[in-house]
Structure formats: structure tokens, C-alpha cells
Amino acid sequence: KGELELVDTLLVDVQPVNKLLVQKEFGIDKDIKYRIFSELNEHISDGCCIEYNGSMYRVLEIIEWDDYVEFFVGNLND
């Protein structure tokens, strides 16, 4: 509910993944579409929406490392 608002633009590394790989490697049992690597950023949080290649996705899981963040996204309406 509400409106989407652009809060940041990031340069990231996007990698397609499949559900079985993510489940085996990380124990995440969700319908993940992409694995994204980015610099640490306060705007990346569980449930937030991102746009990539003209499509909207929802952040489903986040793993923070010392100097970067790895997050997994799925379809917005899943």
C-alpha cells in the first residue's frame, strides 16, 4: 500500500540463481530469482522493492559481509 519512491541508485553485480542452488548453499527455501552483490547501503532491507531491467523485485534475504552486502530477490508479488 502506498507509493514507490526512488531512494537510491546502485551499481551492483546481478547473478541469476535457481531455488535448488540457494537452498543447498544457504538453506534459504524461497523462490529466489537473482543474487545481487552491492556495497553496504542503508536502503537495502528485507522486504524493500528494487527495479532491475525494467522489472520490480522484492528483497527476500540479506547477508551482510564486512565490506559488501549480498541479497536475494524474488518476484514482487511472490
JSON list of C-alpha atoms in Angstrom, two decimals:
[
{"chain": "A", "resi": 1, "resn": "LYS", "atom": "CA", "xyz": [0.00, 0.00, 0.00]},
{"chain": "A", "resi": 2, "resn": "GLY", "atom": "CA", "xyz": [1.23, 3.46, -0.73]},
{"chain": "A", "resi": 3, "resn": "GLU", "atom": "CA", "xyz": [3.54, 4.66, -3.46]},
{"chain": "A", "resi": 4, "resn": "LEU", "atom": "CA", "xyz": [7.02, 3.63, -4.50]},
{"chain": "A", "resi": 5, "resn": "GLU", "atom": "CA", "xyz": [9.73, 6.23, -4.09]},
{"chain": "A", "resi": 6, "resn": "LEU", "atom": "CA", "xyz": [13.21, 6.15, -5.62]},
{"chain": "A", "resi": 7, "resn": "VAL", "atom": "CA", "xyz": [15.68, 6.46, -2.75]},
{"chain": "A", "resi": 8, "resn": "ASP", "atom": "CA", "xyz": [18.96, 5.34, -4.31]},
{"chain": "A", "resi": 9, "resn": "THR", "atom": "CA", "xyz": [20.61, 4.08, -7.49]},
{"chain": "A", "resi": 10, "resn": "LEU", "atom": "CA", "xyz": [23.28, 1.42, -7.07]},
{"chain": "A", "resi": 11, "resn": "LEU", "atom": "CA", "xyz": [25.94, -0.16, -9.23]},
{"chain": "A", "resi": 12, "resn": "VAL", "atom": "CA", "xyz": [25.65, -3.88, -8.45]},
{"chain": "A", "resi": 13, "resn": "ASP", "atom": "CA", "xyz": [26.65, -7.34, -9.69]},
{"chain": "A", "resi": 14, "resn": "VAL", "atom": "CA", "xyz": [23.50, -9.34, -10.53]},
{"chain": "A", "resi": 15, "resn": "GLN", "atom": "CA", "xyz": [23.63, -13.12, -10.95]},
{"chain": "A", "resi": 16, "resn": "PRO", "atom": "CA", "xyz": [20.68, -15.35, -11.83]},
{"chain": "A", "resi": 17, "resn": "VAL", "atom": "CA", "xyz": [20.23, -18.30, -9.47]},
{"chain": "A", "resi": 18, "resn": "ASN", "atom": "CA", "xyz": [17.86, -21.18, -9.03]},
{"chain": "A", "resi": 19, "resn": "LYS", "atom": "CA", "xyz": [15.95, -22.27, -5.95]},
{"chain": "A", "resi": 20, "resn": "LEU", "atom": "CA", "xyz": [17.87, -25.54, -5.50]},
{"chain": "A", "resi": 21, "resn": "LEU", "atom": "CA", "xyz": [21.27, -23.82, -5.52]},
{"chain": "A", "resi": 22, "resn": "VAL", "atom": "CA", "xyz": [20.20, -21.20, -2.97]},
{"chain": "A", "resi": 23, "resn": "GLN", "atom": "CA", "xyz": [18.61, -23.84, -0.75]},
{"chain": "A", "resi": 24, "resn": "LYS", "atom": "CA", "xyz": [21.72, -26.06, -0.84]},
{"chain": "A", "resi": 25, "resn": "GLU", "atom": "CA", "xyz": [24.27, -23.27, -0.37]},
{"chain": "A", "resi": 26, "resn": "PHE", "atom": "CA", "xyz": [22.41, -21.01, 2.10]},
{"chain": "A", "resi": 27, "resn": "GLY", "atom": "CA", "xyz": [19.46, -23.02, 3.44]},
{"chain": "A", "resi": 28, "resn": "ILE", "atom": "CA", "xyz": [17.02, -20.44, 2.04]},
{"chain": "A", "resi": 29, "resn": "ASP", "atom": "CA", "xyz": [13.74, -22.04, 0.92]},
{"chain": "A", "resi": 30, "resn": "LYS", "atom": "CA", "xyz": [12.23, -19.17, -1.09]},
{"chain": "A", "resi": 31, "resn": "ASP", "atom": "CA", "xyz": [11.65, -18.56, -4.79]},
{"chain": "A", "resi": 32, "resn": "ILE", "atom": "CA", "xyz": [14.82, -16.56, -5.48]},
{"chain": "A", "resi": 33, "resn": "LYS", "atom": "CA", "xyz": [15.36, -15.06, -8.96]},
{"chain": "A", "resi": 34, "resn": "TYR", "atom": "CA", "xyz": [18.62, -13.16, -8.54]},
{"chain": "A", "resi": 35, "resn": "ARG", "atom": "CA", "xyz": [21.60, -12.96, -6.21]},
{"chain": "A", "resi": 36, "resn": "ILE", "atom": "CA", "xyz": [22.90, -9.40, -6.01]},
{"chain": "A", "resi": 37, "resn": "PHE", "atom": "CA", "xyz": [26.19, -8.08, -4.64]},
{"chain": "A", "resi": 38, "resn": "SER", "atom": "CA", "xyz": [26.47, -4.43, -3.63]},
{"chain": "A", "resi": 39, "resn": "GLU", "atom": "CA", "xyz": [28.43, -2.05, -1.47]},
{"chain": "A", "resi": 40, "resn": "LEU", "atom": "CA", "xyz": [26.96, -1.70, 2.01]},
{"chain": "A", "resi": 41, "resn": "ASN", "atom": "CA", "xyz": [23.89, 0.53, 1.79]},
{"chain": "A", "resi": 42, "resn": "GLU", "atom": "CA", "xyz": [21.38, 1.60, 4.44]},
{"chain": "A", "resi": 43, "resn": "HIS", "atom": "CA", "xyz": [18.50, 1.44, 1.94]},
{"chain": "A", "resi": 44, "resn": "ILE", "atom": "CA", "xyz": [18.77, -2.30, 1.33]},
{"chain": "A", "resi": 45, "resn": "SER", "atom": "CA", "xyz": [16.46, -4.04, 3.78]},
{"chain": "A", "resi": 46, "resn": "ASP", "atom": "CA", "xyz": [14.19, -7.11, 3.95]},
{"chain": "A", "resi": 47, "resn": "GLY", "atom": "CA", "xyz": [11.01, -6.53, 2.00]},
{"chain": "A", "resi": 48, "resn": "CYS", "atom": "CA", "xyz": [12.14, -3.44, 0.12]},
{"chain": "A", "resi": 49, "resn": "CYS", "atom": "CA", "xyz": [11.48, -3.22, -3.61]},
{"chain": "A", "resi": 50, "resn": "ILE", "atom": "CA", "xyz": [14.11, -2.87, -6.29]},
{"chain": "A", "resi": 51, "resn": "GLU", "atom": "CA", "xyz": [13.90, -2.33, -10.02]},
{"chain": "A", "resi": 52, "resn": "TYR", "atom": "CA", "xyz": [16.21, -4.25, -12.33]},
{"chain": "A", "resi": 53, "resn": "ASN", "atom": "CA", "xyz": [15.97, -4.31, -16.14]},
{"chain": "A", "resi": 54, "resn": "GLY", "atom": "CA", "xyz": [12.54, -2.73, -16.05]},
{"chain": "A", "resi": 55, "resn": "SER", "atom": "CA", "xyz": [11.03, -5.29, -13.63]},
{"chain": "A", "resi": 56, "resn": "MET", "atom": "CA", "xyz": [10.25, -4.94, -9.94]},
{"chain": "A", "resi": 57, "resn": "TYR", "atom": "CA", "xyz": [11.57, -7.39, -7.32]},
{"chain": "A", "resi": 58, "resn": "ARG", "atom": "CA", "xyz": [11.34, -7.75, -3.55]},
{"chain": "A", "resi": 59, "resn": "VAL", "atom": "CA", "xyz": [14.37, -8.32, -1.30]},
{"chain": "A", "resi": 60, "resn": "LEU", "atom": "CA", "xyz": [13.80, -11.70, 0.39]},
{"chain": "A", "resi": 61, "resn": "GLU", "atom": "CA", "xyz": [17.09, -12.34, 2.21]},
{"chain": "A", "resi": 62, "resn": "ILE", "atom": "CA", "xyz": [20.18, -10.29, 3.06]},
{"chain": "A", "resi": 63, "resn": "ILE", "atom": "CA", "xyz": [23.66, -11.40, 4.05]},
{"chain": "A", "resi": 64, "resn": "GLU", "atom": "CA", "xyz": [25.96, -8.62, 5.25]},
{"chain": "A", "resi": 65, "resn": "TRP", "atom": "CA", "xyz": [29.71, -9.09, 5.00]},
{"chain": "A", "resi": 66, "resn": "ASP", "atom": "CA", "xyz": [32.46, -6.77, 6.25]},
{"chain": "A", "resi": 67, "resn": "ASP", "atom": "CA", "xyz": [32.60, -4.54, 3.19]},
{"chain": "A", "resi": 68, "resn": "TYR", "atom": "CA", "xyz": [29.65, -5.56, 0.99]},
{"chain": "A", "resi": 69, "resn": "VAL", "atom": "CA", "xyz": [26.15, -6.95, 1.11]},
{"chain": "A", "resi": 70, "resn": "GLU", "atom": "CA", "xyz": [24.73, -9.95, -0.73]},
{"chain": "A", "resi": 71, "resn": "PHE", "atom": "CA", "xyz": [20.97, -10.03, -1.14]},
{"chain": "A", "resi": 72, "resn": "PHE", "atom": "CA", "xyz": [18.48, -12.29, -2.82]},
{"chain": "A", "resi": 73, "resn": "VAL", "atom": "CA", "xyz": [15.38, -11.07, -4.64]},
{"chain": "A", "resi": 74, "resn": "GLY", "atom": "CA", "xyz": [12.21, -12.68, -5.95]},
{"chain": "A", "resi": 75, "resn": "ASN", "atom": "CA", "xyz": [9.23, -11.51, -7.92]},
{"chain": "A", "resi": 76, "resn": "LEU", "atom": "CA", "xyz": [7.44, -8.59, -6.33]},
{"chain": "A", "resi": 77, "resn": "ASN", "atom": "CA", "xyz": [4.14, -10.42, -5.89]},
{"chain": "A", "resi": 78, "resn": "ASP", "atom": "CA", "xyz": [5.50, -13.78, -4.65]}
]
